[in-house]
Amino acid sequence: MNTETLASSTAESLAETSRPSCQLYVDQKDKPGTLRDSVDQSLARYFGQLDGLEVRDIYNMVLSEVEAPLMEQTLRFTRNNQTRAAEILGLNRGTLRKKLKQYGLL
């Protein structure tokens, strides 16, 4: 096996096993899509429904809409282990607790 084939084979193996897939099922037909696709579709629908209304502070609105279920699902995944949830999210445990309080999850 030459170096190029080995590198290609290794890269493929790592891509398959190094981290969980980011694929989600986004509709009733079980067609896989990414989280990014879901967010894109939701934002397109949101902007399409504004019908000329002025909108402000959408950045913070989107963050809060995403952050709350992220915290909730991560806690569910860790069976309410805040230390593990903080590690998974890449947050300090104190920051996690502050956010949990902010969203009424604590």
CSV table of N, CA, C and O in Angstrom, one decimal, residues 74-75 77-91 93 96:
chain,number,residue,atom,x,y,z
A,74,THR,N,-28.7,18.8,26.5
A,74,THR,CA,-27.4,18.4,27.0
A,74,THR,C,-27.6,17.8,28.4
A,74,THR,O,-27.0,16.8,28.8
A,75,LEU,N,-28.4,18.5,29.2
A,75,LEU,CA,-28.6,18.0,30.6
A,75,LEU,C,-29.4,16.7,30.5
A,75,LEU,O,-29.1,15.8,31.3
A,77,PHE,N,-29.1,14.5,28.1
A,77,PHE,CA,-28.1,13.5,27.7
A,77,PHE,C,-27.2,13.1,28.8
A,77,PHE,O,-26.8,11.9,28.9
A,78,THR,N,-26.9,14.0,29.7
A,78,THR,CA,-26.0,13.7,30.8
A,78,THR,C,-26.7,13.3,32.1
A,78,THR,O,-26.1,13.2,33.1
A,79,ARG,N,-28.0,13.1,32.0
A,79,ARG,CA,-28.8,12.7,33.1
A,79,ARG,C,-28.7,13.8,34.3
A,79,ARG,O,-28.5,13.4,35.4
A,80,ASN,N,-28.7,15.0,33.9
A,80,ASN,CA,-28.6,16.2,34.8
A,80,ASN,C,-27.3,16.3,35.5
A,80,ASN,O,-27.2,17.0,36.5
A,81,ASN,N,-26.2,15.7,34.9
A,81,ASN,CA,-24.9,15.9,35.5
A,81,ASN,C,-24.3,17.2,34.9
A,81,ASN,O,-23.9,17.3,33.8
A,82,GLN,N,-24.4,18.3,35.7
A,82,GLN,CA,-24.0,19.6,35.3
A,82,GLN,C,-22.5,19.7,34.9
A,82,GLN,O,-22.1,20.4,34.0
A,83,THR,N,-21.7,19.0,35.7
A,83,THR,CA,-20.2,19.0,35.4
A,83,THR,C,-20.0,18.4,34.0
A,83,THR,O,-19.2,19.0,33.2
A,84,ARG,N,-20.6,17.3,33.7
A,84,ARG,CA,-20.4,16.6,32.4
A,84,ARG,C,-21.0,17.5,31.3
A,84,ARG,O,-20.4,17.6,30.2
A,85,ALA,N,-22.2,18.1,31.6
A,85,ALA,CA,-22.8,18.9,30.6
A,85,ALA,C,-21.9,20.1,30.3
A,85,ALA,O,-21.8,20.5,29.1
A,86,ALA,N,-21.3,20.7,31.3
A,86,ALA,CA,-20.4,21.9,31.1
A,86,ALA,C,-19.2,21.4,30.2
A,86,ALA,O,-18.8,22.2,29.3
A,87,GLU,N,-18.7,20.3,30.4
A,87,GLU,CA,-17.6,19.7,29.6
A,87,GLU,C,-18.0,19.6,28.2
A,87,GLU,O,-17.3,19.9,27.3
A,88,ILE,N,-19.2,19.0,28.0
A,88,ILE,CA,-19.6,18.7,26.6
A,88,ILE,C,-19.9,20.0,25.9
A,88,ILE,O,-19.5,20.1,24.7
A,89,LEU,N,-20.4,21.0,26.6
A,89,LEU,CA,-20.7,22.3,25.9
A,89,LEU,C,-19.5,23.2,25.8
A,89,LEU,O,-19.5,24.2,25.1
A,90,GLY,N,-18.4,22.8,26.5
A,90,GLY,CA,-17.2,23.7,26.5
A,90,GLY,C,-17.3,24.9,27.3
A,90,GLY,O,-16.7,26.0,27.0
A,91,LEU,N,-18.1,24.8,28.4
A,91,LEU,CA,-18.4,25.9,29.3
A,91,LEU,C,-17.8,25.6,30.7
A,91,LEU,O,-17.7,24.5,31.1
A,93,ARG,N,-18.5,25.4,34.6
A,93,ARG,CA,-19.7,25.0,35.3
A,93,ARG,C,-20.5,26.2,35.8
A,93,ARG,O,-21.7,26.2,35.8
A,96,LEU,N,-22.4,27.6,33.0
A,96,LEU,CA,-23.6,26.7,32.7
A,96,LEU,C,-24.7,27.0,33.7
A,96,LEU,O,-25.9,27.2,33.3
